Coordinates of C-alpha atoms in Angstrom, one line a residue:
X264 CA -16.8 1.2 25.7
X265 CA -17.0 4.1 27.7
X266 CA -15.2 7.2 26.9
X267 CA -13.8 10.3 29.2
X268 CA -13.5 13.3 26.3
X269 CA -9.9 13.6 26.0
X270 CA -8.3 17.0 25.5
X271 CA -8.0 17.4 22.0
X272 CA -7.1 21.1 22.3
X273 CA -3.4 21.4 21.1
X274 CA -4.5 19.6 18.0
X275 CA -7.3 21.8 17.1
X276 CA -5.9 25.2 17.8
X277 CA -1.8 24.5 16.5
X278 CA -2.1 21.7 14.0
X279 CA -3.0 22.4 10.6
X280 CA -6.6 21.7 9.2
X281 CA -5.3 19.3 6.8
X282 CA -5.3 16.5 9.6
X283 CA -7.5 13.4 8.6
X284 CA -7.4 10.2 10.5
X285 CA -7.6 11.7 13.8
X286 CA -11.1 12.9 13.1
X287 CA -12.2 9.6 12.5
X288 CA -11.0 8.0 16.1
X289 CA -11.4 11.1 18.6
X290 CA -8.7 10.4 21.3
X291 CA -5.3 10.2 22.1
X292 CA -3.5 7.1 21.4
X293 CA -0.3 6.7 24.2
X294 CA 1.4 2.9 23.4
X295 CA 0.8 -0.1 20.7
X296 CA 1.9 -3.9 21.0
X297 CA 0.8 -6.3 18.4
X298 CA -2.6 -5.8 17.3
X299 CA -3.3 -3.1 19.7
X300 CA -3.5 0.2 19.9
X301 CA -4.1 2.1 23.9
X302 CA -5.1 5.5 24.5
X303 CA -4.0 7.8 27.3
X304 CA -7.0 6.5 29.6
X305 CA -6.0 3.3 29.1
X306 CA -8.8 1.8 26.6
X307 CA -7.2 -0.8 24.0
X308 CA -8.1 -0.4 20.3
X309 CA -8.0 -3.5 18.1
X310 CA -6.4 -2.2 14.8
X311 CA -7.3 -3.5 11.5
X312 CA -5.9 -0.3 9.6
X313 CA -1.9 -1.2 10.7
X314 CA -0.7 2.5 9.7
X315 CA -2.4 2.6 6.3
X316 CA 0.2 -1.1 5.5
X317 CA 2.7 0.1 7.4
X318 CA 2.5 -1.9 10.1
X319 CA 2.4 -5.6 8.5
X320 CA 4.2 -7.5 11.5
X321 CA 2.4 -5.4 14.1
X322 CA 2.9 -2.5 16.9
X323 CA 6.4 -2.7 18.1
X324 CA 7.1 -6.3 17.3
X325 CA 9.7 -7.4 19.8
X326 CA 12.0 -9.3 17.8
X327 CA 12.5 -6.1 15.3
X328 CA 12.6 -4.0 18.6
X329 CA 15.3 -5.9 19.8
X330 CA 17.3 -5.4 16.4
X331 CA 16.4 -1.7 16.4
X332 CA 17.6 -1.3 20.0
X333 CA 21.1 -3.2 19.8
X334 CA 21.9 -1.1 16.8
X335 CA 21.1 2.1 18.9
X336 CA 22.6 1.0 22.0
X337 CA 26.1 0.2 20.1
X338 CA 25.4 4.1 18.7
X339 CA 25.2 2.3 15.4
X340 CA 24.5 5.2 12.0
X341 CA 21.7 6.9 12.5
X342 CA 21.5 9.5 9.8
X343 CA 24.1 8.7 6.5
X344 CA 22.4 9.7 3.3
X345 CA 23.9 7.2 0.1
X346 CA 27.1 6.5 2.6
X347 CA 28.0 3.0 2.3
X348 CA 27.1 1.8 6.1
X349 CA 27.0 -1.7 8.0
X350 CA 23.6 -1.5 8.3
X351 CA 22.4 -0.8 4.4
X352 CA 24.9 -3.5 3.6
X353 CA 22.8 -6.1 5.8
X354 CA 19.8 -5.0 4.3
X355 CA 21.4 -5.4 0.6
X356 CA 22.5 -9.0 1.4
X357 CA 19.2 -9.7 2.8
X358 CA 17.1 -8.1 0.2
X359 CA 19.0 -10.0 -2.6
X360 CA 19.1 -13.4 -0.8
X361 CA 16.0 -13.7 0.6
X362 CA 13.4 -11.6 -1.7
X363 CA 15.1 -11.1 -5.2
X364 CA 17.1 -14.3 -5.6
X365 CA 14.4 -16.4 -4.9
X366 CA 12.0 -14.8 -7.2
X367 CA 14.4 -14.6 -10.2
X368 CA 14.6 -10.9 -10.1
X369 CA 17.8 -9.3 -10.9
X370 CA 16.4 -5.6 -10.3
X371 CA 18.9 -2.8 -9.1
X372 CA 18.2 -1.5 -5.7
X373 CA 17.1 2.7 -5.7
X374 CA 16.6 4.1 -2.0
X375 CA 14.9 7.4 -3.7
X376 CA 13.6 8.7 -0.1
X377 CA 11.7 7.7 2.9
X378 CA 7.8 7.5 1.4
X379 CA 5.9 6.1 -0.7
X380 CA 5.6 8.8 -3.6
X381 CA 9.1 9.6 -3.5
X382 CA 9.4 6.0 -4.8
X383 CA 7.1 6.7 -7.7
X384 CA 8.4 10.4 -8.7
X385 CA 11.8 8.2 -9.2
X386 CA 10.1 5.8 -11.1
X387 CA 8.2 8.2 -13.1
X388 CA 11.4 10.1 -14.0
X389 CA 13.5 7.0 -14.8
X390 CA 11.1 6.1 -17.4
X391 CA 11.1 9.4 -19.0
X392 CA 14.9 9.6 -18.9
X393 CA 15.1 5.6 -20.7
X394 CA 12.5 6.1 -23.3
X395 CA 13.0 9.7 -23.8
X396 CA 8.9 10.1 -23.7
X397 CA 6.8 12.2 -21.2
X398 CA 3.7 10.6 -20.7
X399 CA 2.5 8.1 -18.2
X400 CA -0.3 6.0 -18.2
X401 CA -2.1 5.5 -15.5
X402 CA -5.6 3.8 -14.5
X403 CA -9.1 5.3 -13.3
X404 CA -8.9 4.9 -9.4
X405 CA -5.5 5.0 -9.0
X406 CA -3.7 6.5 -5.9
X407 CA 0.0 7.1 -6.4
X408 CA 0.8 9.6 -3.7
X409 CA 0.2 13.7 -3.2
X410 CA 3.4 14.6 -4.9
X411 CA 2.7 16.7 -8.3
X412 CA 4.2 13.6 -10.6
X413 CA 2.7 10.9 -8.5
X414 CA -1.0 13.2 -8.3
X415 CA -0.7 13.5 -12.0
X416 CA -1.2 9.8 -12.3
X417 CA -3.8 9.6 -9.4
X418 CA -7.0 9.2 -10.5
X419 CA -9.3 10.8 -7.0
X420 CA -10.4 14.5 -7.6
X421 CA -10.3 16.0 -4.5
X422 CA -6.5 14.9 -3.8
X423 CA -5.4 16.0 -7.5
X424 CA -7.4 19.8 -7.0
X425 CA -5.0 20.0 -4.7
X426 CA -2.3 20.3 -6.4
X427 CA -2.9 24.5 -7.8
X428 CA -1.7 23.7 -10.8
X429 CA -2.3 21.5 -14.0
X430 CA -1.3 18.0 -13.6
X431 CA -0.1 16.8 -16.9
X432 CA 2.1 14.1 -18.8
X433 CA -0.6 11.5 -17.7
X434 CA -3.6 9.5 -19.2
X435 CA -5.8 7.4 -17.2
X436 CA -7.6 4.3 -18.7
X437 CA -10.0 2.2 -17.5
X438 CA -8.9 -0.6 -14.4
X439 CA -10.2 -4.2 -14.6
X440 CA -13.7 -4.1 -15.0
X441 CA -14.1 -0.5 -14.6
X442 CA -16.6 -0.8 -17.6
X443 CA -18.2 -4.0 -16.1
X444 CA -16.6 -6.9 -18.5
X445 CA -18.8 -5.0 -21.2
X446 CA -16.1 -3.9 -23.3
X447 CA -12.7 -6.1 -24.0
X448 CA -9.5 -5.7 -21.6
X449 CA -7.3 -2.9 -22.9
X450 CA -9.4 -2.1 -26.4
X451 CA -9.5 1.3 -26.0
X452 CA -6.2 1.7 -25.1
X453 CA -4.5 -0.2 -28.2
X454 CA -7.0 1.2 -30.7
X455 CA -5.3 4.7 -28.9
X456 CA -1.9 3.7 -29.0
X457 CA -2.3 2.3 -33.0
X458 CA -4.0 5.3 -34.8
X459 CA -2.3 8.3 -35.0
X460 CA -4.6 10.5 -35.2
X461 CA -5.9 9.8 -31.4
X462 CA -4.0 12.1 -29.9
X463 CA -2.0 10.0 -27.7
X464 CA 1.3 10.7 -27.7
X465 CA 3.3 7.2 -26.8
X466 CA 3.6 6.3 -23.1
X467 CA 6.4 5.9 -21.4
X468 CA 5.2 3.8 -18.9
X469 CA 2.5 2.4 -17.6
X470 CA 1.6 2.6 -13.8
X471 CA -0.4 -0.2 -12.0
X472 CA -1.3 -1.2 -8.3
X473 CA -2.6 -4.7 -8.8
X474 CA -5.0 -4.0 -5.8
X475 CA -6.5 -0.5 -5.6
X476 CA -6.0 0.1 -1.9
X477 CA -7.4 4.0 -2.0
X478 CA -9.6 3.4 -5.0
X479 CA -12.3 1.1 -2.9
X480 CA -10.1 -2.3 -3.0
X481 CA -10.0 -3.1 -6.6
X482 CA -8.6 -6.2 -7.5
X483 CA -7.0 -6.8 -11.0
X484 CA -7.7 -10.2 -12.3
X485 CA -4.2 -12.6 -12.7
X486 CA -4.8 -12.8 -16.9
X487 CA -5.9 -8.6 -16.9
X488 CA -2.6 -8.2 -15.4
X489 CA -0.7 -10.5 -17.7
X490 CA -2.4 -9.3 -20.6
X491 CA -1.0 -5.4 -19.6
X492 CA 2.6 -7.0 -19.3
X493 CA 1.8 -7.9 -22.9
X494 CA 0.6 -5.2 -24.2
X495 CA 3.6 -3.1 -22.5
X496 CA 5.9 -4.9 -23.8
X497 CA 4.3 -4.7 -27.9
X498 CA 4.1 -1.4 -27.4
X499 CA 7.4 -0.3 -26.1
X500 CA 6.2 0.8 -23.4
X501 CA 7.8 0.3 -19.2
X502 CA 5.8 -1.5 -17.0
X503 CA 5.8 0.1 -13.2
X504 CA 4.0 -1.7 -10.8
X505 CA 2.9 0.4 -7.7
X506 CA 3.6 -2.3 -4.8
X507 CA 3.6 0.3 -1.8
X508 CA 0.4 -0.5 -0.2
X509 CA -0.3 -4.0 -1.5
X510 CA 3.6 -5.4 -1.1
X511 CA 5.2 -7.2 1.5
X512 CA 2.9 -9.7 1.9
X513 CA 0.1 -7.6 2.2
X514 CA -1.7 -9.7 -0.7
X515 CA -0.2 -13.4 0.3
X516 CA 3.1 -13.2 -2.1
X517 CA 6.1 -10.8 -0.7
X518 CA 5.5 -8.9 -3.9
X519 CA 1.4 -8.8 -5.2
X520 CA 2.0 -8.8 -8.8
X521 CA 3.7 -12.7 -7.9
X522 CA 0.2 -14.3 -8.3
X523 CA 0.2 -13.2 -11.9
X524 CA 3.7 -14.5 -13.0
X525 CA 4.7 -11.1 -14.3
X526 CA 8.5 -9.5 -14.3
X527 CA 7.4 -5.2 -14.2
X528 CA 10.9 -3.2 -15.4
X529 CA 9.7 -0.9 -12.5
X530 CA 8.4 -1.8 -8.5
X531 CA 7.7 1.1 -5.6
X532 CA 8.1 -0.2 -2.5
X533 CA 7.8 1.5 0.9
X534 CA 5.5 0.9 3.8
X535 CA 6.6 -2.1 5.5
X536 CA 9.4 -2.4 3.4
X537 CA 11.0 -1.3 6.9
X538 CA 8.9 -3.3 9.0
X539 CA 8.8 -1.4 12.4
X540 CA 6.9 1.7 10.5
X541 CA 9.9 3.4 10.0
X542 CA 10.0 5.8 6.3
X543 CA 12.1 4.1 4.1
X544 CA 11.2 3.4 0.2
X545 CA 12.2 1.3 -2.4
X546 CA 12.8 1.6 -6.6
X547 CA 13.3 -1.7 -7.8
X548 CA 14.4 -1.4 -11.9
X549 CA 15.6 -3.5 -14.3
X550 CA 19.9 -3.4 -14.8
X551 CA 19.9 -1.9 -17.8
X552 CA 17.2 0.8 -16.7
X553 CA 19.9 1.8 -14.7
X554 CA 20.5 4.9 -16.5
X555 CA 21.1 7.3 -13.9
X556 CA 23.9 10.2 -13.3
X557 CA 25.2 10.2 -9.9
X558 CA 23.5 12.4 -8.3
X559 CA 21.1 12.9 -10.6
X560 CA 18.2 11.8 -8.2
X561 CA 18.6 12.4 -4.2
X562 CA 17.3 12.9 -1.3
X563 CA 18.6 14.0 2.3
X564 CA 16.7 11.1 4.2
X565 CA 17.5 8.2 1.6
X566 CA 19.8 6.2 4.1
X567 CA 17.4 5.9 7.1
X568 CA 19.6 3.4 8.5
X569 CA 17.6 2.1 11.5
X570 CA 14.9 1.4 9.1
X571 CA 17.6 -0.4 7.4
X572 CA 18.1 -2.7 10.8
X573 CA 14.6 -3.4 11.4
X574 CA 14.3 -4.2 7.6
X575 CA 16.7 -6.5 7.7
X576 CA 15.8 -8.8 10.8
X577 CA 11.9 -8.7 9.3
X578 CA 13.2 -10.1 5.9
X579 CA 15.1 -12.8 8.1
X580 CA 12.3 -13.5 10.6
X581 CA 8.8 -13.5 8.2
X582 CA 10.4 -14.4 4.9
X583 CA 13.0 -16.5 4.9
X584 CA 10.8 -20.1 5.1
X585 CA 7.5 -19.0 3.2
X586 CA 5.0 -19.7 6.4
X587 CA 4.4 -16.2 6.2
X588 CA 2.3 -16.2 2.6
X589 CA 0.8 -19.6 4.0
X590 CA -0.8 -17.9 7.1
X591 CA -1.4 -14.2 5.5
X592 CA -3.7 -16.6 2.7
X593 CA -5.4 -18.5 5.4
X594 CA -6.0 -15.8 7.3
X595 CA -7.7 -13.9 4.3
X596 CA -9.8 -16.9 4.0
X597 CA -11.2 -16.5 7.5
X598 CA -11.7 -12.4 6.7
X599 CA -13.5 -13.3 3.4
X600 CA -15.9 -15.6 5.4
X601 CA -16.8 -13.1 7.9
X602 CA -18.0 -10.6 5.7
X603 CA -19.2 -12.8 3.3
X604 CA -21.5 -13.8 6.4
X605 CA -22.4 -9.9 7.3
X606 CA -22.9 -9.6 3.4
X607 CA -25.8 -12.4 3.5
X608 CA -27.1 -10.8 6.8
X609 CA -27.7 -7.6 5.0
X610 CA -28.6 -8.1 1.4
X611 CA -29.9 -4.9 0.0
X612 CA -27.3 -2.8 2.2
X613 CA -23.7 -4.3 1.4
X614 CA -23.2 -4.0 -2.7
X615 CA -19.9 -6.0 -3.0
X616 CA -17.3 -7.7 -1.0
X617 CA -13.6 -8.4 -2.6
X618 CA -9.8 -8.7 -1.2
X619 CA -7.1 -10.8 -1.7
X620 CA -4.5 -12.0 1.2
X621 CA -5.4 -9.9 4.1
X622 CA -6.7 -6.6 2.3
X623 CA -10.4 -6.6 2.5
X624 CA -13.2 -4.2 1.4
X625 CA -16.8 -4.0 2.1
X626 CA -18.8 -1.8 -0.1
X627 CA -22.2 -0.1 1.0
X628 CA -25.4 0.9 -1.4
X629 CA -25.5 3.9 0.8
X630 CA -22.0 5.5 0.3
X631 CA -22.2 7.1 3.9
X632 CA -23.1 4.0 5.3
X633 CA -19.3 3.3 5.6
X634 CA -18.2 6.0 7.3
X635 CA -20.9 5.5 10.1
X636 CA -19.7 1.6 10.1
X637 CA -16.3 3.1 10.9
X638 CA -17.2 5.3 13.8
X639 CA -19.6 3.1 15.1
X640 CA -16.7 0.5 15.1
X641 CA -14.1 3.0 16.8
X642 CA -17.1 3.2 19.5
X643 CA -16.4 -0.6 20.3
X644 CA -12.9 -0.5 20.0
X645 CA -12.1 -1.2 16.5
X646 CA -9.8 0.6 14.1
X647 CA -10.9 0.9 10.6
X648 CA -10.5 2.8 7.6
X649 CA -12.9 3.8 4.7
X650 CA -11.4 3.8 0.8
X651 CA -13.3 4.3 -2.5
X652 CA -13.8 7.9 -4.5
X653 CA -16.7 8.1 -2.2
X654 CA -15.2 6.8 1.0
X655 CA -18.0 3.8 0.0
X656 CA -16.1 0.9 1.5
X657 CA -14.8 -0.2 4.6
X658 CA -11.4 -1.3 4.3
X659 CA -9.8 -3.9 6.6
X660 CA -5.8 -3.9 6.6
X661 CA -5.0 -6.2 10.0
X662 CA -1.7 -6.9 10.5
X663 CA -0.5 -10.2 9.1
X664 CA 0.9 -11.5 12.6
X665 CA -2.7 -11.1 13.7
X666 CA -4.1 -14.1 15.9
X667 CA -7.4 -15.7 14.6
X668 CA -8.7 -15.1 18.1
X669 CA -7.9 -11.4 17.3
X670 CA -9.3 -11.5 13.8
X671 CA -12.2 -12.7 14.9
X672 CA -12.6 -10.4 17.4
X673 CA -12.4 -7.6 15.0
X674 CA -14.5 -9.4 12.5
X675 CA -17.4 -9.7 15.3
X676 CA -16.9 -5.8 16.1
X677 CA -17.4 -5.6 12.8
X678 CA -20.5 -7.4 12.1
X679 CA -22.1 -5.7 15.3
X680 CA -21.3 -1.9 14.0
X681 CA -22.9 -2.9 10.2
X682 CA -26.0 -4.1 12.4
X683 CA -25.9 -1.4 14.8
X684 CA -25.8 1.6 11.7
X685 CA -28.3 -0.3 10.1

């Protein structure tokens, strides 16, 4: 692909330093439809990064366009905080019917804010408030969000030093087979929670993603999970599942923990919760967590009610039937393959491959070796991300409405940037 150097200059001399991805791809994007992403010169961008999991059902997907639009063009709520509106109703009916219901969940239904970490600071608070404890447990290589709570139960360095100030009230133990199978699930964390001289003082809650999404694409194994559910519920202790990144089908299942067969008290949701890429988050608890003033919790943008809309007619579209989870599983078997492929092409450069659904990692020997995979891919017209304390592994997050023609495209991009940064 060849490039004119777009003028980058408002960017570098008004926006702050703190800007990220646009490093990574160098030009300016103008309109997206499906897959695709197309800069101001016209040059079309396969994304597999889909706004970090925002974008599960694509760029401007017509049919929630169409929603979106009709609700705007009958000058529908825009803007209504907790106000009980047509629109949030919809979503309510929806919600319960087609995701809760079916599941056997009973959860009440928070709307804390529009991201992701405004989801888990209410969840983090909720526990405290119900068990009266303040400390959270959390596990190495977690990423909960750059909030203070939700950095406190974070595990990357860089993103908590951020902060200023001490993060405390959490203690990290070690994910699935952070120690290498060499030492049994959860002993050190029992033996802590048992004996009172460790120091521990008694969780409140413990905080899982069952994929590490930031942390290099760690999966937890089905029985690591159930046996955390477990020990949770021995211990007294509430079990929050972080499902911003890795729910919605991201992972096969509308929620990721569903492989598993748990029930958390707790579930963060946000990302494609709105389906169109709109900010809109979800607290999921338990009814008799519900132990909040009104009030007690807010949030000026907690009733994004377009978001609502496009929420709505994605639930009814993707999720009513189960074909969804079907093709998001088949089309994880044809990402696996790929790199699987590229893995046995390059032995003694790719150290590990590992996803579930359609998140995928690929992790590099040489931890820059990722990095240069992802620009080299941006060169052909691929979109990809890096992930992993050391930004060692290339992270594939396609949409799930991606063709296989697409997907393979992408994959083959793929395959020919590994070779090309060899």
């Amino acid at each position: 692909m060849t490039m004119t150097q777009p003028d980058l200059s408002i960017f570098q001399t008004l926006e702050s330093e703190v800007r990220s991805y646009c490093r990574g791809w160098p030009t300016v994007f103008d309109r997206a439809r499906g897959s695709y992403l197309y800069d101001e010169d016209g040059h079309a961008f396969l994304d597999f990064f889909a706004g970090a999991g925002s974008l599960n059902y694509g760029h401007n997907n017509p049919v929630l366009k169409r929603a979106l639009l009709d609700y705007l063009e009958r000058d529908g709520v825009t803007h209504g905080l907790d106000m009980s509106t047509t629109a949030k109703r919809a979503f309510l009916e929806t919600f319960r019917d087609v995701v809760l219901r079916p599941r056997g969940l009973d959860h009440k239904v928070m709307f804390p804010g529009p991201t992701g970490t405004n989801a888990v600071e209410a969840a983090l608070k909720l526990a405290r408030k119900v068990k009266g404890r303040e400390s959270i447990v959390s596990f190495t290589n977690a990423f909960h969000g750059m909030s203070l709570g939700s950095l406190a139960v974070t595990g990357n360095a860089f993103k908590r030093a951020g902060a200023g100030v001490p993060l405390v009230h959490g203690t990290p133990m070690p994910f699935d087979r952070y120690l290498d199978g060499k030492v049994e699930d959860f002993l050190w964390f029992e033996r802590l929670l048992e004996d009172s001289g460790s120091g521990l003082n008694r969780p409140a809650a413990v905080i899982v993603e069952t994929v590490q999404g930031e942390g290099g694409i760690n999966v937890a194994r089905a029985e690591w999970l159930r046996a955390l559910a477990d020990l949770c519920k021995r211990q007294d202790m509430l079990l929050i599942v972080d499902d911003i990144q890795m729910g919605c089908g991201r992972t096969g299942a509308f929620f990721s923990f569903e492989e598993a067969g748990i029930t958390p008290d707790i579930i963060t949701v946000s990302k494609s919760i709105s389906g169109y890429g709109m900010p809109m988050a979800l607290t999921l608890f338990r009814p008799e967590l519900d132990v909040w003033e009104p009030g007690e919790h807010n949030g000026t943008f907690r009733g994004n009610n377009p978001a609502f809309v496009t929420a709505a007619a994605t639930l009814n579209t993707y999720w009513a039937d189960g074909q969804m989870e079907k093709q998001t599983l088949a089309r994880g078997e044809q990402v696996e393959a790929a790199l699987r492929a590229i893995a046995a092409e390059h032995p003694e450069e790719v150290a590990d491959v590992r996803g579930r659904g359609l998140v995928w990692g690929m992790e590099f020997h040489d931890k820059a070796r990722a990095g240069s995979v992802a620009s080299r891919a941006f060169e052909l017209g691929l979109l990809i991300e890096t992930s992993g304390p050391e930004s060692e592994v290339v992270k594939l997050l396609p949409a799930l409405t991606i063709s296989p023609e697409e997907l393979d495209e992408g994959l083959r991009i793929l395959a020919r940037a590994v070779r090309e940064t060899a």
